[in-house]
Short mmCIF file of C-alpha atoms in Angstrom, two decimals:
data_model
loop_
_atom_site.label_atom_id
_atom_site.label_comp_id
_atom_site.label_asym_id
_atom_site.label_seq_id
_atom_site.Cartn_x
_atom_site.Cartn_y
_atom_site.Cartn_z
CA UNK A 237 144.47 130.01 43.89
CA UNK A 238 141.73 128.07 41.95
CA UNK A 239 137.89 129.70 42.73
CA UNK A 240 136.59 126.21 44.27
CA UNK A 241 139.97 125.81 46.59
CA UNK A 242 139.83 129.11 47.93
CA UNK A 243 135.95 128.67 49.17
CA UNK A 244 136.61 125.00 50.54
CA UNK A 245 139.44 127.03 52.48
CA UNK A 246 137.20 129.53 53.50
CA UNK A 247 134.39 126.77 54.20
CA UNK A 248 136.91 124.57 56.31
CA UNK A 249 137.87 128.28 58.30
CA UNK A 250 134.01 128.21 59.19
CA UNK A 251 133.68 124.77 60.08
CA UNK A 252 136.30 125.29 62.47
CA UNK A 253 135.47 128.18 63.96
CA UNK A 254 131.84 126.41 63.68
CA UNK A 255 133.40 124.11 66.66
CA UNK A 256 133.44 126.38 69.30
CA UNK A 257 129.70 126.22 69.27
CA UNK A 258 130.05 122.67 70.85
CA UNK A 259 131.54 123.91 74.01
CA UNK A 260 127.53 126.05 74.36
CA UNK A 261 125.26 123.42 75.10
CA UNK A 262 127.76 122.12 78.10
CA UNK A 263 128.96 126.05 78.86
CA UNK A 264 124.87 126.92 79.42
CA UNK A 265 124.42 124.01 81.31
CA UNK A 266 127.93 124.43 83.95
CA UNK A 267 126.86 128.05 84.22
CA UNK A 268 123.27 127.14 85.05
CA UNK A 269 124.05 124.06 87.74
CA UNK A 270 127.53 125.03 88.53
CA UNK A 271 128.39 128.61 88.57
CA UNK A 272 124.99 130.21 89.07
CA UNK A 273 125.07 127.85 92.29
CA UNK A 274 128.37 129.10 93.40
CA UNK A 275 128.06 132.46 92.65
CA UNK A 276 124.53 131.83 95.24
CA UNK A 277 127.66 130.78 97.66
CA UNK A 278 129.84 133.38 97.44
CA UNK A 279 126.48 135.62 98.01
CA UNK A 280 125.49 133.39 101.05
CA UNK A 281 129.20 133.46 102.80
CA UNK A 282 128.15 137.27 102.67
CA UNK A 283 124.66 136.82 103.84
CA UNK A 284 122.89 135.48 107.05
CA UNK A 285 120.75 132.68 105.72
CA UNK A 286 118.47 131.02 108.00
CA UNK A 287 115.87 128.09 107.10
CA UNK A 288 113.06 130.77 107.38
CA UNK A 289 114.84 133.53 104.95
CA UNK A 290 116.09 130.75 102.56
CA UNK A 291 113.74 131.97 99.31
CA UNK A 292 113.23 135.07 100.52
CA UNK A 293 116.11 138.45 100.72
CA UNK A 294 119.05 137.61 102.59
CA UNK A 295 120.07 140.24 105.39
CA UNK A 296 123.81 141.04 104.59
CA UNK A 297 126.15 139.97 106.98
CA UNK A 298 129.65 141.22 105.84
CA UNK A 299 132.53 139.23 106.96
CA UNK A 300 130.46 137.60 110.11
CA UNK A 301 129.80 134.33 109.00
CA UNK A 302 133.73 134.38 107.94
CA UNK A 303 134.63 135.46 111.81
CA UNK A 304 132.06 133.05 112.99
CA UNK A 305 133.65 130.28 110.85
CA UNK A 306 136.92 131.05 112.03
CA UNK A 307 136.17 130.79 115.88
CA UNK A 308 134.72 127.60 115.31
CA UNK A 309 136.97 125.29 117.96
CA UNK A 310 136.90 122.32 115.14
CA UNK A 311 138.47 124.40 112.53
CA UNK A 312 142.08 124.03 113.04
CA UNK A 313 141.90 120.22 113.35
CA UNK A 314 139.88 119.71 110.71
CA UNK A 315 142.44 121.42 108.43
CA UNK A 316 145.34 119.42 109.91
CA UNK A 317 142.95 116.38 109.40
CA UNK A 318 142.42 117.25 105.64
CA UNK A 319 146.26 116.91 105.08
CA UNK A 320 146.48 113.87 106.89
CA UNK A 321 143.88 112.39 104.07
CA UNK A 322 145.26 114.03 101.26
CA UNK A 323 149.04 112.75 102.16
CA UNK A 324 147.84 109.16 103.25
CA UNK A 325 145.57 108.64 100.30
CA UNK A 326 143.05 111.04 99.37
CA UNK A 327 145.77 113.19 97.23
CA UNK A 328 147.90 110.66 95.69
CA UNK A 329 148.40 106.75 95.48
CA UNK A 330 151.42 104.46 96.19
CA UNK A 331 153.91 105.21 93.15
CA UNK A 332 153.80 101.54 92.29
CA UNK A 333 150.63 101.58 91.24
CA UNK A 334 151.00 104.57 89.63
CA UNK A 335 153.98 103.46 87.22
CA UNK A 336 153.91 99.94 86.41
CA UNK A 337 149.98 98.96 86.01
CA UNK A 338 150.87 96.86 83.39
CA UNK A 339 153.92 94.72 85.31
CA UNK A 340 151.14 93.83 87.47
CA UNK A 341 148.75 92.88 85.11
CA UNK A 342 151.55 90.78 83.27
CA UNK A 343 150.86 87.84 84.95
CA UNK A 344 148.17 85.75 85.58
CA UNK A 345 147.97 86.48 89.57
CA UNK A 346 148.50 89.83 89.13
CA UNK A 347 146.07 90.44 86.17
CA UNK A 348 143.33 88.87 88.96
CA UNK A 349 144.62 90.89 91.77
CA UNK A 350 144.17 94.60 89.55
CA UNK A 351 140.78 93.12 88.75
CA UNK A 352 139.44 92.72 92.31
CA UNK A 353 141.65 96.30 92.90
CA UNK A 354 139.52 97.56 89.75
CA UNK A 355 136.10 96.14 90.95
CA UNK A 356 136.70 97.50 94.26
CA UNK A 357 137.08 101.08 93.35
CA UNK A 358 133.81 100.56 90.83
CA UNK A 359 131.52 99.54 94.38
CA UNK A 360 129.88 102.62 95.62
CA UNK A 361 131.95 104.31 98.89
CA UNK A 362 129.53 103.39 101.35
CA UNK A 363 129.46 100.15 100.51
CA UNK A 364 132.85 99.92 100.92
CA UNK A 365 132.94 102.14 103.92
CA UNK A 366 130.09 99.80 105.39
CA UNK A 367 132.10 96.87 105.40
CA UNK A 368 134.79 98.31 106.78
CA UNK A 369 133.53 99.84 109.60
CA UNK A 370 131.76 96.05 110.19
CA UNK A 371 135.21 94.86 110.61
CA UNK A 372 137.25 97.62 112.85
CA UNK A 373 134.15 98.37 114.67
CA UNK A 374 134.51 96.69 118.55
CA UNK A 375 134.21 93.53 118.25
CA UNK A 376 134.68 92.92 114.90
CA UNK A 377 136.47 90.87 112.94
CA UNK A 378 140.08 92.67 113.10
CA UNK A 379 139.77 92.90 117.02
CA UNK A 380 138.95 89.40 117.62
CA UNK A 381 141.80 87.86 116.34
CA UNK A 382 143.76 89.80 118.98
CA UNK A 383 141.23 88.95 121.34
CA UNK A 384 142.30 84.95 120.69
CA UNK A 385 145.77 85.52 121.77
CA UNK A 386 144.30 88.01 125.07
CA UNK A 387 145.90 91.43 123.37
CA UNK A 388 143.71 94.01 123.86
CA UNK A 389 141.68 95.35 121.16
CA UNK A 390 142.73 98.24 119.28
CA UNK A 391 139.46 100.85 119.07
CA UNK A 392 139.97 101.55 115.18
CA UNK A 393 137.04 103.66 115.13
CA UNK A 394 137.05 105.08 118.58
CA UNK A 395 140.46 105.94 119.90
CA UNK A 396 142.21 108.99 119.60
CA UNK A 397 143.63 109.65 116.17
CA UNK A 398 143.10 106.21 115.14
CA UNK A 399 139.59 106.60 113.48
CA UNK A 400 140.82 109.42 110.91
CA UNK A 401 144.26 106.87 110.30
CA UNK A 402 141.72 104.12 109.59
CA UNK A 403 139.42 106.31 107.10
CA UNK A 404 142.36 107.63 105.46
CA UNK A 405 143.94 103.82 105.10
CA UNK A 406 140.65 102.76 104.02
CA UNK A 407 140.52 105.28 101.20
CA UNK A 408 143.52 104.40 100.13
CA UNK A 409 142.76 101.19 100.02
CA UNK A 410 140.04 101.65 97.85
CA UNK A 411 141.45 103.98 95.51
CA UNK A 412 144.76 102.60 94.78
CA UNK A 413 143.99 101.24 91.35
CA UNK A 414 146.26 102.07 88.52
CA UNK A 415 146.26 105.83 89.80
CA UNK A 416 144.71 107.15 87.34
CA UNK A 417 141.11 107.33 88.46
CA UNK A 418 142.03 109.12 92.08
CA UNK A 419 141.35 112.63 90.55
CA UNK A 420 137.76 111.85 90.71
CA UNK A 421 137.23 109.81 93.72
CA UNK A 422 138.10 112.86 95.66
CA UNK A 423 134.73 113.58 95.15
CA UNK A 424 133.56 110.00 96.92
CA UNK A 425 135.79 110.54 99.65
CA UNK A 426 133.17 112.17 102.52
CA UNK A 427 131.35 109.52 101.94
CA UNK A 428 133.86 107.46 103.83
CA UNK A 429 133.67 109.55 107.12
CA UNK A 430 130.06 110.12 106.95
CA UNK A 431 129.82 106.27 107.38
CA UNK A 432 132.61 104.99 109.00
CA UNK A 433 132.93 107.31 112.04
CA UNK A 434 130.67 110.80 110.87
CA UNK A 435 133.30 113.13 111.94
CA UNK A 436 133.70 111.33 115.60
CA UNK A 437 134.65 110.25 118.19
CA UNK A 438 133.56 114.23 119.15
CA UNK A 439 135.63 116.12 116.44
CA UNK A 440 138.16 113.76 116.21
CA UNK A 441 138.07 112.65 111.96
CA UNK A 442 136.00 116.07 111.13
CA UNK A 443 137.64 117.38 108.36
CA UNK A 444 136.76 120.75 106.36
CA UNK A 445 134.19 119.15 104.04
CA UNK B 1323 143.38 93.11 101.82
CA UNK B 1324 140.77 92.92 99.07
CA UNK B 1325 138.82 89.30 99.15
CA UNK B 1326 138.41 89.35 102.79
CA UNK B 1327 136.38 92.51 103.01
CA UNK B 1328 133.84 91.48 100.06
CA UNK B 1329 134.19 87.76 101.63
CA UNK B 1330 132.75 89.01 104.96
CA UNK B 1331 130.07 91.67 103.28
CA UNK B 1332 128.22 88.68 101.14
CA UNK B 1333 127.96 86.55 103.39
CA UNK B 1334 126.77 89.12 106.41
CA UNK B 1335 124.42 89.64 104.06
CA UNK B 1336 122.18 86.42 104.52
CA UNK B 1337 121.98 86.48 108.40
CA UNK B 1338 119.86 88.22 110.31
CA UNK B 1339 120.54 89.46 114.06
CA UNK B 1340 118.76 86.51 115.39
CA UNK B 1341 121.39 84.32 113.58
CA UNK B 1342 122.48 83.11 110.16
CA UNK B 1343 119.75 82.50 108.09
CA UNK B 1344 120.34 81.28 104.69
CA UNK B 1345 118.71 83.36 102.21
CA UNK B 1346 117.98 86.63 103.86
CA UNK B 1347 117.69 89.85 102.21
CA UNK B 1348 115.60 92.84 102.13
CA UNK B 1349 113.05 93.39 100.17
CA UNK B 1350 113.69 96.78 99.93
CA UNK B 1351 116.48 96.69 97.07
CA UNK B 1352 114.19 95.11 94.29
CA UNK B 1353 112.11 98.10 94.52
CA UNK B 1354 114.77 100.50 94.40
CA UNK B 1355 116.35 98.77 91.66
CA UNK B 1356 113.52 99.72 89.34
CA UNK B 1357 113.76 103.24 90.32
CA UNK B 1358 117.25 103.38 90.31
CA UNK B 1359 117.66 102.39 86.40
CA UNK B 1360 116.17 105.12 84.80
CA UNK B 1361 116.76 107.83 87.61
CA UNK B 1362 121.17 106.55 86.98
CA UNK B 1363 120.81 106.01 83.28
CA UNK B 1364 119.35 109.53 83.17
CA UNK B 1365 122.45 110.60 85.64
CA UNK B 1366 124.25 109.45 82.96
CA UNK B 1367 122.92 110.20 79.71
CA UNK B 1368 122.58 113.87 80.14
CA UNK B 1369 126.62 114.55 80.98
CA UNK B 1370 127.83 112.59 77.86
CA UNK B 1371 124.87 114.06 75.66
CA UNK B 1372 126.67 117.58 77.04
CA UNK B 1373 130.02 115.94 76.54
CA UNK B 1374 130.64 114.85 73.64
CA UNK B 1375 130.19 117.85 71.62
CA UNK B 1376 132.38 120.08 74.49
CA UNK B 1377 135.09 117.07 74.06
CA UNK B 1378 135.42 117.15 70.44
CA UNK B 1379 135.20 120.93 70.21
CA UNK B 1380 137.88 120.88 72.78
CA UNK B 1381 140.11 118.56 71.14
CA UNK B 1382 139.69 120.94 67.73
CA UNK B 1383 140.20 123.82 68.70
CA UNK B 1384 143.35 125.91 69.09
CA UNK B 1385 144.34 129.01 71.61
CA UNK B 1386 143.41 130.62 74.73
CA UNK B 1387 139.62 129.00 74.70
CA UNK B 1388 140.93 125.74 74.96
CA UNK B 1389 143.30 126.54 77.97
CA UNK B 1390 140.71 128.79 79.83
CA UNK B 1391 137.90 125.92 79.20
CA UNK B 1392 140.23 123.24 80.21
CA UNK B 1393 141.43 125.04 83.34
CA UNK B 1394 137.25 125.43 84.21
CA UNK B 1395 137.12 122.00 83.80
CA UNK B 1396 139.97 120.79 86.49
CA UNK B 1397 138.91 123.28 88.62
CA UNK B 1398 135.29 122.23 89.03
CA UNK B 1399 136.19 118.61 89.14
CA UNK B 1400 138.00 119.81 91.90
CA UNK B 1401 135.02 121.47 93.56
CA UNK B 1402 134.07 119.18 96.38
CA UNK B 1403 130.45 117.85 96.20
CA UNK B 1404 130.04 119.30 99.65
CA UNK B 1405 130.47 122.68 98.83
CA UNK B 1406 127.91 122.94 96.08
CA UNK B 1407 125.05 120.92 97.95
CA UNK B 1408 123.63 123.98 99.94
CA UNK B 1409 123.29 126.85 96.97
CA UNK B 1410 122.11 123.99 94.79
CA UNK B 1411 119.39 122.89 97.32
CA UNK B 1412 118.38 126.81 97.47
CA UNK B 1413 118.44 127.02 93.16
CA UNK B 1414 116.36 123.62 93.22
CA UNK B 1415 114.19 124.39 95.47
CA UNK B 1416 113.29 128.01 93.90
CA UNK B 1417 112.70 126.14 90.21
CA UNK B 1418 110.60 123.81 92.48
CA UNK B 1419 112.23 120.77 91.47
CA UNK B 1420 113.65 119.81 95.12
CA UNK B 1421 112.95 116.74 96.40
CA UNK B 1422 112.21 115.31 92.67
CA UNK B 1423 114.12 112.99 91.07
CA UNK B 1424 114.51 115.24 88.00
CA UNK B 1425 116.53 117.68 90.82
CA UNK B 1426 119.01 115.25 91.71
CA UNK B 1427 119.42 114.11 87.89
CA UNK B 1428 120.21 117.87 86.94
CA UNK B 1429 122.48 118.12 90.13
CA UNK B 1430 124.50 114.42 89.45
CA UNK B 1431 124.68 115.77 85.91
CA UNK B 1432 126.53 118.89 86.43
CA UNK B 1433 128.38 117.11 88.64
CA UNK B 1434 129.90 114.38 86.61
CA UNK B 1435 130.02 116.44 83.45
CA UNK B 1436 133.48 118.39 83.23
CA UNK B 1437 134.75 114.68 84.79
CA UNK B 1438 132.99 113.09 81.35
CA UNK B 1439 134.58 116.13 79.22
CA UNK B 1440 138.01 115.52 80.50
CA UNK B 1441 137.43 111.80 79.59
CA UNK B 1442 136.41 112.08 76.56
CA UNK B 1443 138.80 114.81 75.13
CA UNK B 1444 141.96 112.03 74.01
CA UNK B 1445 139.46 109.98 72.57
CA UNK B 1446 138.79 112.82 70.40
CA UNK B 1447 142.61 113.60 70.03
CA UNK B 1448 143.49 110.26 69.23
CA UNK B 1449 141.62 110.64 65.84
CA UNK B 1450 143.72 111.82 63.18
CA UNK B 1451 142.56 115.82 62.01
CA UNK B 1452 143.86 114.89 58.71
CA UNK B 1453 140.11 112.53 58.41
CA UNK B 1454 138.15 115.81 59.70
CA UNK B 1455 139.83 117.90 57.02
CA UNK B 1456 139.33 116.25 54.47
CA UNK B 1457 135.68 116.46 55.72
CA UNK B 1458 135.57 119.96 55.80
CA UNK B 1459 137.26 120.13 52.12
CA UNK B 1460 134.24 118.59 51.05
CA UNK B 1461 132.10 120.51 52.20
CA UNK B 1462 131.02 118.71 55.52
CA UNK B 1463 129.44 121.29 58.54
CA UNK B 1464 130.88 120.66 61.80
CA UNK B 1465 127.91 118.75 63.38
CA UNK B 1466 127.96 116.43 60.54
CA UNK B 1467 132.02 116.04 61.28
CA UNK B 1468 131.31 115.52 64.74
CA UNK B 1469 128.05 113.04 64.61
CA UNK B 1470 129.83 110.98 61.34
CA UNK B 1471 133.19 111.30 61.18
CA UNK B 1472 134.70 112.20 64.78
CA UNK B 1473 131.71 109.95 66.86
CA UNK B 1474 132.19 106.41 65.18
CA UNK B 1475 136.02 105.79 65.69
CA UNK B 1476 135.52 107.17 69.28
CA UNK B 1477 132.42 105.06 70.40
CA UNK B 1478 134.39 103.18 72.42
CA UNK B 1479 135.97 106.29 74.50
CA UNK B 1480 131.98 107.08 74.44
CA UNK B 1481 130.58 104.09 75.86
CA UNK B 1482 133.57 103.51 78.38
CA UNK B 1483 133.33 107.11 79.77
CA UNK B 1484 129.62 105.97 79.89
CA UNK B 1485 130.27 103.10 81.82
CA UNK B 1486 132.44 104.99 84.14
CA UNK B 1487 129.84 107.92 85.36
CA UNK B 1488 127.20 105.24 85.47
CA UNK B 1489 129.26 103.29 88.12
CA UNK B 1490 130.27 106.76 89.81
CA UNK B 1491 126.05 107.79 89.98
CA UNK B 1492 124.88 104.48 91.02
CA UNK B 1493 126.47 104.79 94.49
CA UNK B 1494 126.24 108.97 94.70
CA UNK B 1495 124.61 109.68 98.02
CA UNK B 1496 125.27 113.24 99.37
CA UNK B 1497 122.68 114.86 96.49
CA UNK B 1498 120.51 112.25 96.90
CA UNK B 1499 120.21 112.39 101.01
CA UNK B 1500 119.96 116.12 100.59
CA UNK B 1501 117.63 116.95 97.35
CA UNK B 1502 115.36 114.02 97.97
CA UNK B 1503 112.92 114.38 100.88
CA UNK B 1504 110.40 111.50 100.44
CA UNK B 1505 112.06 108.07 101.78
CA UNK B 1506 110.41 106.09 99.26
CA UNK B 1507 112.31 107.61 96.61
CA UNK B 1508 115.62 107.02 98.69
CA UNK B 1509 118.40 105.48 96.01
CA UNK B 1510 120.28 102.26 97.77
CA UNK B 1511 123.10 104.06 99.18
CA UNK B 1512 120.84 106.15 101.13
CA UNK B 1513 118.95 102.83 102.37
CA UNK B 1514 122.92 101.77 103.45
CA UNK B 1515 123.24 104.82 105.42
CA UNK B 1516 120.06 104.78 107.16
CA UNK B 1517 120.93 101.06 108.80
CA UNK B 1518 123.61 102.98 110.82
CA UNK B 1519 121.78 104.38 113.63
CA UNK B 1520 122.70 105.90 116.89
CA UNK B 1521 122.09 103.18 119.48
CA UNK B 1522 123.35 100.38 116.94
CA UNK B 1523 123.75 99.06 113.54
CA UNK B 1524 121.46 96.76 111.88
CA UNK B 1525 124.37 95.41 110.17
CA UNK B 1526 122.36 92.16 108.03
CA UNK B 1527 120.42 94.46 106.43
CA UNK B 1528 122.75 96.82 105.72
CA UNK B 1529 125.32 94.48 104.03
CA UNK B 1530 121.96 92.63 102.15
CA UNK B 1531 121.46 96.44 101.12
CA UNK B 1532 124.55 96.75 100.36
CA UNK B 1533 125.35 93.32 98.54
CA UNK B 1534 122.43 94.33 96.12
CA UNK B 1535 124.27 97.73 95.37
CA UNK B 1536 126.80 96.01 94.41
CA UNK B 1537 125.32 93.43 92.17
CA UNK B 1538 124.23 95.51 89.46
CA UNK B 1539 128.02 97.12 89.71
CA UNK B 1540 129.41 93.52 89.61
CA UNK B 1541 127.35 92.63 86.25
CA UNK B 1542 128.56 95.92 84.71
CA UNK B 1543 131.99 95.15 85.61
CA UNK B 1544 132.04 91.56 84.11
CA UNK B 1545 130.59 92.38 81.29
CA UNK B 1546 132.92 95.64 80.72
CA UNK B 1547 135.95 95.16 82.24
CA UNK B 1548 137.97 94.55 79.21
CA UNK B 1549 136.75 97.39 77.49
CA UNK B 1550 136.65 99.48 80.87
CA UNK B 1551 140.20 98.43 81.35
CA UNK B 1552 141.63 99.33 78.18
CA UNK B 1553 139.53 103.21 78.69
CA UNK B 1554 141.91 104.01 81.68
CA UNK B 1555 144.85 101.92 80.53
CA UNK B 1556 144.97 104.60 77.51
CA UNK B 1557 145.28 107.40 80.00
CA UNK B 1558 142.23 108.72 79.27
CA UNK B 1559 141.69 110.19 83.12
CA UNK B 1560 145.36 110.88 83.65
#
């Protein structure tokens, strides 16, 4: 092998290996914001941490906090309620979406439709969230066209299961784009509750988060 | 479905309780605005400053690294937000940086970051390796691969995962509730929040809040769509 072949080999070998550098700068910064954080939660789940002992050393509490979580009387629910999300939108969107984005945006109507689909997912959650709970909330705009005909109004936001049904439709509604960005908006999604019913009527729409 | 809801939240937004009053929205929203701008733009600079290296490295390299680092990265976008608020508000607040706005940009950040990595990474991919090896052959180091001959044919995966965690930090609200104590510094969607109260809603000014959220995310959109568009339709965030 020619001298100045075998070194550009060798060279390209570095440069390569060279790249793993690049994953540092974002590595120090995860393990910094992300893990050092978490690894502070694992330590607190063990820990009895009060307002008053927050910066100072935490008294260890071995698995209490975990018993005490446990007994908590909205704990079962809230697990059955974080299916109920996950299975009626926060997990996964309507497979039509999910296949055949560009069908829809084939013609004209639909191309306008997946924009105002698109733009809808781009507004903030609460925003969202806000006007939604403006129109199921009593009185609002879904219950008074009922009210024109004398049915009685259906409390969306107050009535047994109905309010965690309505969040969950609602994030669907909002995240049933082309599919693809759903992943993510997991991360919007208590936003949603926190606005539109925070967690009531009594425990009813608490979920885990 | 979709034009009622933003039919009924503009024009909510120019009444007042009294009535509808053409015309009508808060003040507050202007102000925040101008705060906003850096404070997001910051939210977002930092993750794809982070990114882009981690993305191309990640779309180089071969072996157990890659699979380990990518696994990291699903799992923590899989990390709810509501998990990590509590340690984080302990780690701000002993660096002394809670209730600053630097706090919440170093919390969004961290946040959005493996979400901006995964992004990014078939951007990367989508370049041919033959163009980087040639590079190397003559005698190129890997920063100058990355920065000249990797970063131009994937500015556009750059500046749509750029437009993307912009529009995600703009409306973030759980760090910002928790990490930022003074109300003047309050971002928009904490403004939204605070309308709903216990003994009623002030719904005008919430949707006149809420409207000028959205404005900002409206001009973005128009102006990006196509480009936005074409980011997702290559699967970049499958």
């Amino acid at each position: 092998m020619p001298i100045a072949f075998e070194a550009s080999v060798q060279h390209g070998n570095g440069v390569w290996r060279g790249m793993g550098l690049f994953l540092v700068p974002a590595g120090i910064y995860l393990a910094a914001m992300t893990f050092f954080p978490m690894f502070h939660l694992v330590r607190m789940s063990f820990s009895r941490v009060t307002p008053e002992v927050l910066y100072k050393a935490w008294p260890f509490a071995g698995l209490d906090e975990f018993q005490t979580a446990i007994n908590l009387p909205v704990q079962p629910g809230a697990v059955e309620h974080a299916d109920l999300r996950r299975g009626r939108g926060g997990g996964r969107p309507r497979r039509r979406f999910d296949r055949s984005p560009d069908l829809v945006a084939e013609h004209a109507a639909g191309e306008r439709h997946l924009r105002r689909r698109h733009f809808v997912w781009a507004m903030p959650p609460l925003v969202n969230a806000s006007v939604w709970r403006f129109l199921l909330d009593q009185r609002g705009l879904v219950d008074s066209i009922p009210a024109v005909f004398h049915i009685p109004p259906v409390l969306w936001l107050a009535d047994g299961r109905l309010p965690l049904v309505a969040v969950a439709l609602v994030n669907a509604w909002a995240v049933v784009v082309l599919g693809v960005v759903t992943t993510f908006y997991a991360f919007r999604s208590f936003d949603f509750i926190f606005i539109m019913t925070s967690g009531g009527p009594s425990t009813v729409s608490t979920t885990l988060p | 479905m979709y034009g009622v809801p933003l039919y009924w939240l503009v024009s909510t937004s120019f009444c007042s309780n009294a009535g509808c009053l053409p015309a009508h929205l808060d003040r507050q929203p202007a102000a925040r605005w101008r705060q906003l701008v850096p404070d997001r733009s910051g939210t977002t600079a930092l993750p794809l400053a982070l990114s882009v290296p981690a993305a191309h490295g990640l779309a180089r390299l071969r072996g157990s690294i890659v699979s380990i680092n990518l696994g990291l990265v699903i799992v923590l976008q899989m990390m709810p937000q509501t998990s990590t608020v509590i340690p984080l508000y302990q780690v701000l607040g002993s660096w002394n940086i809670l209730g600053s706005i630097p706090g919440v940009v170093l919390a969004d950040a961290a946040l959005l970051l493996p979400f901006c990595i995964h992004i990014l990474r078939p951007f990367f991919l989508a370049i041919p390796i033959e163009i980087e090896e040639a590079a190397t052959v003559d005698g190129a180091s890997a920063w100058r691969i990355l920065f000249r001959i990797a970063l131009p044919p994937a500015f556009n995966g750059t500046v749509t995962a750029g437009i993307i965690i912009f529009l995600i930090a703009w409306g973030e609200f759980l760090y910002a509730t928790s990490f930022l104590v003074d109300p003047q510094q309050d971002p928009l969607s904490v403004l939204i929040a605070a309308q709903i109260g216990q003994y009623g809603n002030n719904w005008p000014a919430l949707m006149s809040i809420a409207v000028a959220t959205g404005l900002p995310i409206l001009v973005i959109f128009l102006v990006s769509y196509r480009r936005l568009r074409e980011g997702l339709a290559l699967g970049s965030i499958r």
